[in-house]
């Protein structure tokens, strides 16, 4: 009989599992806390659980953990982790240090099938979805390894989170649970390339997380040049879904906009974008894109970045330019993993 990963269960699922073993439901809370608050990696660590019950659990379940393959530390303190999730499949996570605390960028899929042309994660397509526990374990392993408190999490590593909807939602409920790590939803950002129907599905859950949408273009024609997903989801439908998300949750939506030299970084592009977003509850995050060796896209010039930002601000759109961290350690998603796979 194949065993189930205990870390993959929500507290309600764990209660059922414990009851099936003939035990009282309060044991589930204790076990959940060992797994998600105290970061236990073996049944022996379940100090307040009787030995007989630990053995019973061990017959049906196991506790997953992640192996660190490599860790790169940048001059600015950013740490990039490469993990092996079995069968030679590698995923990446990045720990970033800010004045307010540490943020963690984690992956939700091994590879990605969305095909964005500026992204190294998608070059070999999707390998597979990550389970909820594999997403959680990135957080727990890095927390333990670094000794840092995690202030916030961004689902912005490799993978399209909404293409792995069920496991990602499970991850969100578990990481947010007060009996577990208890990370506030407002400290979590989910980044999507704009799968409209999934954004609508997410809205119905009324979670307080920040929805970040990778827009990267002011119109569909330009978007299609860099994001094949634009052929299926027109910008108009994405902005409409984002507005519905804001209405359902009261949350401001972030639009991510990677500035690529000569593709989407002109003043006209900025004016068109501001017209499209006018009157919506939003924030634009401009990203000076990392160069990807495998394609022709290169970082926009500094003066274009500044002009783009000032046009948006003048038009009343709240705008920031993302600080570039970890540029000396291949910190853009998929770059380290790619380097390994080529070896
Ligand atoms: S940017 Fe995100 S959605 Fe697009 S290919 Fe990369 S990982 Fe996938």
mmCIF file of C-alpha atoms and ligand atoms in Angstrom:
data_model
loop_
_atom_site.group_PDB
_atom_site.id
_atom_site.type_symbol
_atom_site.label_atom_id
_atom_site.label_comp_id
_atom_site.label_asym_id
_atom_site.label_seq_id
_atom_site.Cartn_x
_atom_site.Cartn_y
_atom_site.Cartn_z
ATOM 1 C CA UNK A 1 0.000 0.000 0.000
ATOM 2 C CA UNK A 2 1.442 3.369 -0.971
ATOM 3 C CA UNK A 3 1.613 5.905 1.841
ATOM 4 C CA UNK A 4 0.073 9.410 1.850
ATOM 5 C CA UNK A 5 2.020 12.564 2.627
ATOM 6 C CA UNK A 6 0.750 13.746 6.026
ATOM 7 C CA UNK A 7 1.817 17.320 5.285
ATOM 8 C CA UNK A 8 -0.568 17.381 2.355
ATOM 9 C CA UNK A 9 -3.666 17.258 4.556
ATOM 10 C CA UNK A 10 -5.714 20.236 5.709
ATOM 11 C CA UNK A 11 -6.698 20.246 9.379
ATOM 12 C CA UNK A 12 -10.179 18.941 8.479
ATOM 13 C CA UNK A 13 -8.663 16.119 6.419
ATOM 14 C CA UNK A 14 -6.287 15.354 9.262
ATOM 15 C CA UNK A 15 -9.223 15.144 11.715
ATOM 16 C CA UNK A 16 -10.866 12.545 9.473
ATOM 17 C CA UNK A 17 -7.594 10.642 9.139
ATOM 18 C CA UNK A 18 -7.124 10.582 12.923
ATOM 19 C CA UNK A 19 -10.727 9.464 13.477
ATOM 20 C CA UNK A 20 -10.234 6.645 10.974
ATOM 21 C CA UNK A 21 -7.362 5.477 13.157
ATOM 22 C CA UNK A 22 -9.790 5.374 16.112
ATOM 23 C CA UNK A 23 -8.351 8.455 17.823
ATOM 24 C CA UNK A 24 -9.880 11.652 19.229
ATOM 25 C CA UNK A 25 -10.017 14.716 16.873
ATOM 26 C CA UNK A 26 -7.880 16.867 19.229
ATOM 27 C CA UNK A 27 -4.889 14.760 18.157
ATOM 28 C CA UNK A 28 -5.273 16.215 14.668
ATOM 29 C CA UNK A 29 -4.632 19.739 15.974
ATOM 30 C CA UNK A 30 -1.519 18.574 17.785
ATOM 31 C CA UNK A 31 -0.184 16.805 14.697
ATOM 32 C CA UNK A 32 -1.056 19.769 12.445
ATOM 33 C CA UNK A 33 0.891 22.051 14.761
ATOM 34 C CA UNK A 34 3.943 19.728 14.682
ATOM 35 C CA UNK A 35 3.868 19.680 10.897
ATOM 36 C CA UNK A 36 3.074 23.290 10.099
ATOM 37 C CA UNK A 37 4.105 25.351 13.123
ATOM 38 C CA UNK A 38 7.086 23.495 14.526
ATOM 39 C CA UNK A 39 8.348 22.118 11.202
ATOM 40 C CA UNK A 40 8.653 18.485 12.328
ATOM 41 C CA UNK A 41 10.271 16.194 9.790
ATOM 42 C CA UNK A 42 9.755 12.844 11.551
ATOM 43 C CA UNK A 43 7.160 11.146 13.745
ATOM 44 C CA UNK A 44 9.747 10.917 16.561
ATOM 45 C CA UNK A 45 9.451 14.696 16.965
ATOM 46 C CA UNK A 46 5.703 14.427 17.874
ATOM 47 C CA UNK A 47 6.529 14.668 21.592
ATOM 48 C CA UNK A 48 2.933 14.895 22.905
ATOM 49 C CA UNK A 49 1.627 12.058 20.717
ATOM 50 C CA UNK A 50 1.715 8.550 22.252
ATOM 51 C CA UNK A 51 4.224 6.184 20.666
ATOM 52 C CA UNK A 52 1.448 3.719 19.701
ATOM 53 C CA UNK A 53 -0.373 6.407 17.704
ATOM 54 C CA UNK A 54 2.851 7.566 16.032
ATOM 55 C CA UNK A 55 3.387 3.994 14.860
ATOM 56 C CA UNK A 56 -0.193 3.688 13.626
ATOM 57 C CA UNK A 57 0.192 6.928 11.645
ATOM 58 C CA UNK A 58 3.510 5.747 10.255
ATOM 59 C CA UNK A 59 1.868 2.676 8.744
ATOM 60 C CA UNK A 60 -0.318 4.798 6.439
ATOM 61 C CA UNK A 61 1.478 8.127 6.171
ATOM 62 C CA UNK A 62 4.891 9.685 5.682
ATOM 63 C CA UNK A 63 6.199 13.223 6.171
ATOM 64 C CA UNK A 64 7.692 14.791 3.056
ATOM 65 C CA UNK A 65 10.711 17.071 3.092
ATOM 66 C CA UNK A 66 12.750 18.855 0.465
ATOM 67 C CA UNK A 67 16.409 18.284 -0.314
ATOM 68 C CA UNK A 68 18.481 21.386 -0.991
ATOM 69 C CA UNK A 69 20.598 20.759 -4.110
ATOM 70 C CA UNK A 70 22.281 24.135 -4.129
ATOM 71 C CA UNK A 71 22.130 27.450 -2.331
ATOM 72 C CA UNK A 72 23.496 30.648 -3.865
ATOM 73 C CA UNK A 73 23.956 33.749 -1.753
ATOM 74 C CA UNK A 74 23.991 37.127 -3.455
ATOM 75 C CA UNK A 75 26.034 40.126 -2.370
ATOM 76 C CA UNK A 76 22.774 41.878 -1.441
ATOM 77 C CA UNK A 77 21.729 39.022 0.884
ATOM 78 C CA UNK A 78 19.272 37.361 -1.520
ATOM 79 C CA UNK A 79 19.490 33.577 -1.288
ATOM 80 C CA UNK A 80 18.459 31.309 -4.113
ATOM 81 C CA UNK A 81 17.573 27.697 -3.307
ATOM 82 C CA UNK A 82 17.470 24.823 -5.754
ATOM 83 C CA UNK A 83 15.438 21.816 -4.565
ATOM 84 C CA UNK A 84 15.156 18.269 -5.853
ATOM 85 C CA UNK A 85 11.542 17.021 -5.736
ATOM 86 C CA UNK A 86 12.414 13.538 -7.000
ATOM 87 C CA UNK A 87 12.890 11.934 -10.421
ATOM 88 C CA UNK A 88 15.568 14.534 -11.133
ATOM 89 C CA UNK A 89 12.990 17.345 -11.182
ATOM 90 C CA UNK A 90 14.303 20.627 -9.818
ATOM 91 C CA UNK A 91 12.478 23.681 -8.508
ATOM 92 C CA UNK A 92 13.669 27.066 -7.269
ATOM 93 C CA UNK A 93 12.781 29.451 -4.468
ATOM 94 C CA UNK A 94 14.298 32.800 -3.537
ATOM 95 C CA UNK A 95 14.667 34.425 -0.119
ATOM 96 C CA UNK A 96 14.839 38.213 -0.324
ATOM 97 C CA UNK A 97 15.761 40.511 2.528
ATOM 98 C CA UNK A 98 14.042 43.869 2.868
ATOM 99 C CA UNK A 99 14.076 46.495 5.606
ATOM 100 C CA UNK A 100 10.661 45.259 6.818
ATOM 101 C CA UNK A 101 11.628 41.545 6.888
ATOM 102 C CA UNK A 102 12.104 38.571 4.585
ATOM 103 C CA UNK A 103 10.019 37.767 1.546
ATOM 104 C CA UNK A 104 10.005 34.388 -0.087
ATOM 105 C CA UNK A 105 9.337 33.758 -3.762
ATOM 106 C CA UNK A 106 8.226 30.157 -4.288
ATOM 107 C CA UNK A 107 7.293 27.863 -7.167
ATOM 108 C CA UNK A 108 3.918 26.226 -7.744
ATOM 109 C CA UNK A 109 4.812 24.031 -10.720
ATOM 110 C CA UNK A 110 7.988 22.414 -12.038
ATOM 111 C CA UNK A 111 8.344 24.287 -15.306
ATOM 112 C CA UNK A 112 5.364 26.033 -16.867
ATOM 113 C CA UNK A 113 3.238 25.610 -19.972
ATOM 114 C CA UNK A 114 2.271 29.269 -20.441
ATOM 115 C CA UNK A 115 5.162 30.011 -22.781
ATOM 116 C CA UNK A 116 5.922 33.650 -21.832
ATOM 117 C CA UNK A 117 8.850 34.559 -24.051
ATOM 118 C CA UNK A 118 10.806 36.481 -21.408
ATOM 119 C CA UNK A 119 10.717 33.622 -18.877
ATOM 120 C CA UNK A 120 13.262 30.845 -18.436
ATOM 121 C CA UNK A 121 10.824 28.626 -16.489
ATOM 122 C CA UNK A 122 8.795 27.763 -19.538
ATOM 123 C CA UNK A 123 11.594 26.847 -21.961
ATOM 124 C CA UNK A 124 11.038 23.094 -21.428
ATOM 125 C CA UNK A 125 7.298 23.331 -20.814
ATOM 126 C CA UNK A 126 5.476 21.983 -17.775
ATOM 127 C CA UNK A 127 7.048 19.022 -16.005
ATOM 128 C CA UNK A 128 4.356 18.648 -13.365
ATOM 129 C CA UNK A 129 2.183 20.387 -10.780
ATOM 130 C CA UNK A 130 3.564 20.663 -7.248
ATOM 131 C CA UNK A 131 1.495 19.197 -4.431
ATOM 132 C CA UNK A 132 0.398 21.485 -1.588
ATOM 133 C CA UNK A 133 3.103 19.940 0.610
ATOM 134 C CA UNK A 134 5.813 20.594 -1.987
ATOM 135 C CA UNK A 135 4.780 24.256 -2.037
ATOM 136 C CA UNK A 136 4.669 24.373 1.786
ATOM 137 C CA UNK A 137 8.004 22.597 2.142
ATOM 138 C CA UNK A 138 9.793 25.336 0.233
ATOM 139 C CA UNK A 139 8.702 27.741 2.977
ATOM 140 C CA UNK A 140 9.462 25.441 5.914
ATOM 141 C CA UNK A 141 12.848 24.323 4.582
ATOM 142 C CA UNK A 142 14.040 27.859 3.888
ATOM 143 C CA UNK A 143 12.708 29.132 7.221
ATOM 144 C CA UNK A 144 14.658 26.410 9.020
ATOM 145 C CA UNK A 145 17.817 26.719 6.910
ATOM 146 C CA UNK A 146 18.020 30.513 7.083
ATOM 147 C CA UNK A 147 16.724 30.972 10.639
ATOM 148 C CA UNK A 148 14.777 33.954 9.294
ATOM 149 C CA UNK A 149 11.172 34.872 10.009
ATOM 150 C CA UNK A 150 9.145 34.924 6.834
ATOM 151 C CA UNK A 151 7.212 38.179 6.573
ATOM 152 C CA UNK A 152 5.607 37.558 3.197
ATOM 153 C CA UNK A 153 5.326 35.052 0.387
ATOM 154 C CA UNK A 154 4.939 35.594 -3.325
ATOM 155 C CA UNK A 155 3.751 32.788 -5.589
ATOM 156 C CA UNK A 156 5.882 34.057 -8.406
ATOM 157 C CA UNK A 157 8.550 31.399 -8.905
ATOM 158 C CA UNK A 158 8.216 28.880 -11.690
ATOM 159 C CA UNK A 159 4.699 27.893 -12.650
ATOM 160 C CA UNK A 160 1.324 29.498 -13.152
ATOM 161 C CA UNK A 161 -0.390 29.186 -9.730
ATOM 162 C CA UNK A 162 -3.908 29.241 -11.177
ATOM 163 C CA UNK A 163 -2.973 26.370 -13.524
ATOM 164 C CA UNK A 164 -2.505 24.319 -10.321
ATOM 165 C CA UNK A 165 -5.575 25.802 -8.648
ATOM 166 C CA UNK A 166 -6.589 23.056 -6.225
ATOM 167 C CA UNK A 167 -3.132 22.482 -4.719
ATOM 168 C CA UNK A 168 -2.397 26.207 -4.505
ATOM 169 C CA UNK A 169 -5.673 26.911 -2.687
ATOM 170 C CA UNK A 170 -4.911 24.065 -0.287
ATOM 171 C CA UNK A 171 -1.458 25.569 0.304
ATOM 172 C CA UNK A 172 -3.067 28.958 1.046
ATOM 173 C CA UNK A 173 -5.489 27.537 3.603
ATOM 174 C CA UNK A 174 -2.761 25.531 5.351
ATOM 175 C CA UNK A 175 -0.128 28.294 5.520
ATOM 176 C CA UNK A 176 -2.767 30.748 6.767
ATOM 177 C CA UNK A 177 -4.197 28.464 9.451
ATOM 178 C CA UNK A 178 -3.684 29.772 13.020
ATOM 179 C CA UNK A 179 -2.791 26.265 14.242
ATOM 180 C CA UNK A 180 -0.045 26.179 11.597
ATOM 181 C CA UNK A 181 2.317 28.934 10.466
ATOM 182 C CA UNK A 182 -0.533 31.450 10.613
ATOM 183 C CA UNK A 183 0.782 33.675 7.834
ATOM 184 C CA UNK A 184 -1.805 36.384 7.136
ATOM 185 C CA UNK A 185 -3.415 36.296 3.680
ATOM 186 C CA UNK A 186 -2.468 39.940 3.263
ATOM 187 C CA UNK A 187 1.156 38.814 3.411
ATOM 188 C CA UNK A 188 0.678 36.560 0.384
ATOM 189 C CA UNK A 189 0.759 37.584 -3.278
ATOM 190 C CA UNK A 190 -0.448 35.271 -6.016
ATOM 191 C CA UNK A 191 0.913 36.129 -9.443
ATOM 192 C CA UNK A 192 -0.932 34.982 -12.555
ATOM 193 C CA UNK A 193 -0.540 35.564 -16.272
ATOM 194 C CA UNK A 194 -4.302 36.145 -16.357
ATOM 195 C CA UNK A 195 -6.345 32.933 -16.535
ATOM 196 C CA UNK A 196 -9.646 34.818 -16.443
ATOM 197 C CA UNK A 197 -11.998 32.013 -15.379
ATOM 198 C CA UNK A 198 -9.643 31.021 -12.564
ATOM 199 C CA UNK A 199 -9.443 34.629 -11.337
ATOM 200 C CA UNK A 200 -13.255 34.575 -11.156
ATOM 201 C CA UNK A 201 -13.089 31.286 -9.220
ATOM 202 C CA UNK A 202 -10.542 32.776 -6.828
ATOM 203 C CA UNK A 203 -12.763 35.836 -6.297
ATOM 204 C CA UNK A 204 -15.512 33.568 -4.977
ATOM 205 C CA UNK A 205 -13.221 32.387 -2.164
ATOM 206 C CA UNK A 206 -12.929 36.032 -0.992
ATOM 207 C CA UNK A 207 -9.384 35.533 0.280
ATOM 208 C CA UNK A 208 -7.546 38.656 1.369
ATOM 209 C CA UNK A 209 -4.410 37.910 -0.633
ATOM 210 C CA UNK A 210 -2.918 40.255 -3.196
ATOM 211 C CA UNK A 211 -3.643 39.279 -6.763
ATOM 212 C CA UNK A 212 -0.826 40.244 -9.113
ATOM 213 C CA UNK A 213 -1.485 39.981 -12.829
ATOM 214 C CA UNK A 214 1.392 39.790 -15.307
ATOM 215 C CA UNK A 215 0.209 42.217 -17.953
ATOM 216 C CA UNK A 216 3.436 43.252 -19.657
ATOM 217 C CA UNK A 217 1.684 45.058 -22.508
ATOM 218 C CA UNK A 218 -0.810 47.873 -23.007
ATOM 219 C CA UNK A 219 -2.723 46.043 -25.791
ATOM 220 C CA UNK A 220 -3.334 42.535 -27.135
ATOM 221 C CA UNK A 221 -1.122 42.909 -30.198
ATOM 222 C CA UNK A 222 1.992 43.639 -28.134
ATOM 223 C CA UNK A 223 0.979 41.107 -25.482
ATOM 224 C CA UNK A 224 0.723 38.341 -28.069
ATOM 225 C CA UNK A 225 4.367 38.962 -29.003
ATOM 226 C CA UNK A 226 5.557 37.960 -25.535
ATOM 227 C CA UNK A 227 2.685 35.987 -23.991
ATOM 228 C CA UNK A 228 0.967 33.248 -26.036
ATOM 229 C CA UNK A 229 -1.745 33.147 -23.348
ATOM 230 C CA UNK A 230 -2.938 36.491 -24.789
ATOM 231 C CA UNK A 231 -4.403 34.576 -27.722
ATOM 232 C CA UNK A 232 -6.915 33.028 -25.348
ATOM 233 C CA UNK A 233 -7.490 35.833 -22.825
ATOM 234 C CA UNK A 234 -7.880 39.378 -24.227
ATOM 235 C CA UNK A 235 -6.699 42.201 -21.970
ATOM 236 C CA UNK A 236 -10.234 43.520 -21.686
ATOM 237 C CA UNK A 237 -11.437 40.256 -20.105
ATOM 238 C CA UNK A 238 -8.469 40.190 -17.738
ATOM 239 C CA UNK A 239 -9.037 43.744 -16.490
ATOM 240 C CA UNK A 240 -12.740 42.924 -16.084
ATOM 241 C CA UNK A 241 -11.901 39.839 -13.979
ATOM 242 C CA UNK A 242 -9.483 41.956 -11.927
ATOM 243 C CA UNK A 243 -12.164 44.570 -11.270
ATOM 244 C CA UNK A 244 -14.519 41.778 -10.139
ATOM 245 C CA UNK A 245 -11.761 40.473 -7.861
ATOM 246 C CA UNK A 246 -11.424 43.923 -6.273
ATOM 247 C CA UNK A 247 -15.187 44.156 -5.807
ATOM 248 C CA UNK A 248 -15.380 40.708 -4.181
ATOM 249 C CA UNK A 249 -12.412 41.156 -1.856
ATOM 250 C CA UNK A 250 -11.937 44.917 -1.483
ATOM 251 C CA UNK A 251 -8.298 44.356 -2.479
ATOM 252 C CA UNK A 252 -6.219 46.473 -4.861
ATOM 253 C CA UNK A 253 -4.941 44.415 -7.801
ATOM 254 C CA UNK A 254 -1.286 44.676 -8.791
ATOM 255 C CA UNK A 255 -0.356 44.658 -12.470
ATOM 256 C CA UNK A 256 3.150 43.420 -13.166
ATOM 257 C CA UNK A 257 4.740 45.013 -16.202
ATOM 258 C CA UNK A 258 8.175 43.768 -17.311
ATOM 259 C CA UNK A 259 9.813 46.489 -19.357
ATOM 260 C CA UNK A 260 11.514 45.070 -22.430
ATOM 261 C CA UNK A 261 13.627 47.315 -24.600
ATOM 262 C CA UNK A 262 11.883 48.302 -27.856
ATOM 263 C CA UNK A 263 8.878 46.030 -27.217
ATOM 264 C CA UNK A 264 6.649 47.671 -24.588
ATOM 265 C CA UNK A 265 8.654 50.484 -22.975
ATOM 266 C CA UNK A 266 7.680 53.616 -24.960
ATOM 267 C CA UNK A 267 5.827 56.693 -23.739
ATOM 268 C CA UNK A 268 2.881 55.763 -26.014
ATOM 269 C CA UNK A 269 2.744 52.344 -24.379
ATOM 270 C CA UNK A 270 2.575 54.024 -20.964
ATOM 271 C CA UNK A 271 -0.251 56.325 -22.090
ATOM 272 C CA UNK A 272 -2.243 53.419 -23.532
ATOM 273 C CA UNK A 273 -1.777 51.386 -20.357
ATOM 274 C CA UNK A 274 -2.918 54.234 -18.132
ATOM 275 C CA UNK A 275 -6.062 54.709 -20.259
ATOM 276 C CA UNK A 276 -6.871 50.999 -19.943
ATOM 277 C CA UNK A 277 -6.493 50.936 -16.163
ATOM 278 C CA UNK A 278 -8.057 54.310 -15.425
ATOM 279 C CA UNK A 279 -10.652 54.223 -12.632
ATOM 280 C CA UNK A 280 -9.793 50.698 -11.444
ATOM 281 C CA UNK A 281 -8.466 49.843 -7.975
ATOM 282 C CA UNK A 282 -4.941 48.958 -9.022
ATOM 283 C CA UNK A 283 -1.223 49.400 -8.658
ATOM 284 C CA UNK A 284 1.367 48.937 -11.395
ATOM 285 C CA UNK A 285 4.688 47.317 -10.575
ATOM 286 C CA UNK A 286 7.280 47.970 -13.270
ATOM 287 C CA UNK A 287 9.947 45.289 -13.548
ATOM 288 C CA UNK A 288 13.226 45.959 -15.291
ATOM 289 C CA UNK A 289 13.278 42.465 -16.877
ATOM 290 C CA UNK A 290 16.268 40.189 -16.410
ATOM 291 C CA UNK A 291 17.943 39.266 -19.688
ATOM 292 C CA UNK A 292 17.240 35.652 -20.709
ATOM 293 C CA UNK A 293 20.120 34.199 -22.661
ATOM 294 C CA UNK A 294 17.834 31.953 -24.749
ATOM 295 C CA UNK A 295 15.790 34.797 -26.289
ATOM 296 C CA UNK A 296 16.311 38.278 -27.651
ATOM 297 C CA UNK A 297 14.712 40.296 -24.873
ATOM 298 C CA UNK A 298 16.861 42.780 -23.082
ATOM 299 C CA UNK A 299 16.279 45.134 -20.200
ATOM 300 C CA UNK A 300 14.740 48.540 -20.961
ATOM 301 C CA UNK A 301 17.017 51.547 -20.546
ATOM 302 C CA UNK A 302 16.927 53.383 -17.240
ATOM 303 C CA UNK A 303 15.554 56.619 -18.774
ATOM 304 C CA UNK A 304 12.677 54.690 -20.414
ATOM 305 C CA UNK A 305 11.865 53.002 -17.115
ATOM 306 C CA UNK A 306 11.729 56.366 -15.330
ATOM 307 C CA UNK A 307 9.654 58.011 -18.080
ATOM 308 C CA UNK A 308 7.205 55.093 -18.143
ATOM 309 C CA UNK A 309 6.760 55.339 -14.376
ATOM 310 C CA UNK A 310 6.240 59.080 -14.398
ATOM 311 C CA UNK A 311 3.589 58.917 -17.175
ATOM 312 C CA UNK A 312 1.563 56.406 -15.171
ATOM 313 C CA UNK A 313 1.922 58.400 -11.956
ATOM 314 C CA UNK A 314 0.840 61.618 -13.697
ATOM 315 C CA UNK A 315 -2.257 59.812 -14.939
ATOM 316 C CA UNK A 316 -3.139 58.886 -11.367
ATOM 317 C CA UNK A 317 -2.031 55.230 -11.481
ATOM 318 C CA UNK A 318 -0.110 54.185 -8.385
ATOM 319 C CA UNK A 319 3.236 52.914 -9.699
ATOM 320 C CA UNK A 320 6.441 51.435 -8.320
ATOM 321 C CA UNK A 321 9.629 50.141 -9.932
ATOM 322 C CA UNK A 322 10.769 46.817 -8.509
ATOM 323 C CA UNK A 323 14.195 46.805 -6.953
ATOM 324 C CA UNK A 324 16.427 44.295 -8.674
ATOM 325 C CA UNK A 325 17.691 41.746 -6.190
ATOM 326 C CA UNK A 326 20.087 38.868 -6.661
ATOM 327 C CA UNK A 327 21.196 39.782 -10.179
ATOM 328 C CA UNK A 328 24.574 38.136 -9.516
ATOM 329 C CA UNK A 329 22.989 34.721 -8.732
ATOM 330 C CA UNK A 330 20.546 34.088 -11.614
ATOM 331 C CA UNK A 331 17.633 35.158 -9.433
ATOM 332 C CA UNK A 332 14.994 35.458 -12.160
ATOM 333 C CA UNK A 333 12.656 32.478 -12.077
ATOM 334 C CA UNK A 334 13.883 29.399 -13.881
ATOM 335 C CA UNK A 335 17.393 30.635 -14.563
ATOM 336 C CA UNK A 336 19.294 28.537 -12.017
ATOM 337 C CA UNK A 337 17.187 25.446 -12.770
ATOM 338 C CA UNK A 338 17.912 25.912 -16.469
ATOM 339 C CA UNK A 339 21.618 26.180 -15.837
ATOM 340 C CA UNK A 340 21.558 22.854 -14.007
ATOM 341 C CA UNK A 341 19.546 21.076 -16.657
ATOM 342 C CA UNK A 342 21.996 22.092 -19.333
ATOM 343 C CA UNK A 343 24.947 20.593 -17.430
HETATM 344 S S1 LIG B 1 6.142 34.184 -16.387
HETATM 345 FE FE1 LIG B 1 5.006 32.808 -15.045
HETATM 346 S S2 LIG B 1 3.256 32.176 -16.319
HETATM 347 FE FE2 LIG B 1 4.754 33.015 -17.728
HETATM 348 S S3 LIG B 1 5.948 31.239 -18.409
HETATM 349 FE FE3 LIG B 1 7.030 32.134 -16.629
HETATM 350 S S4 LIG B 1 6.307 30.981 -14.882
HETATM 351 FE FE4 LIG B 1 4.856 30.622 -16.560
#
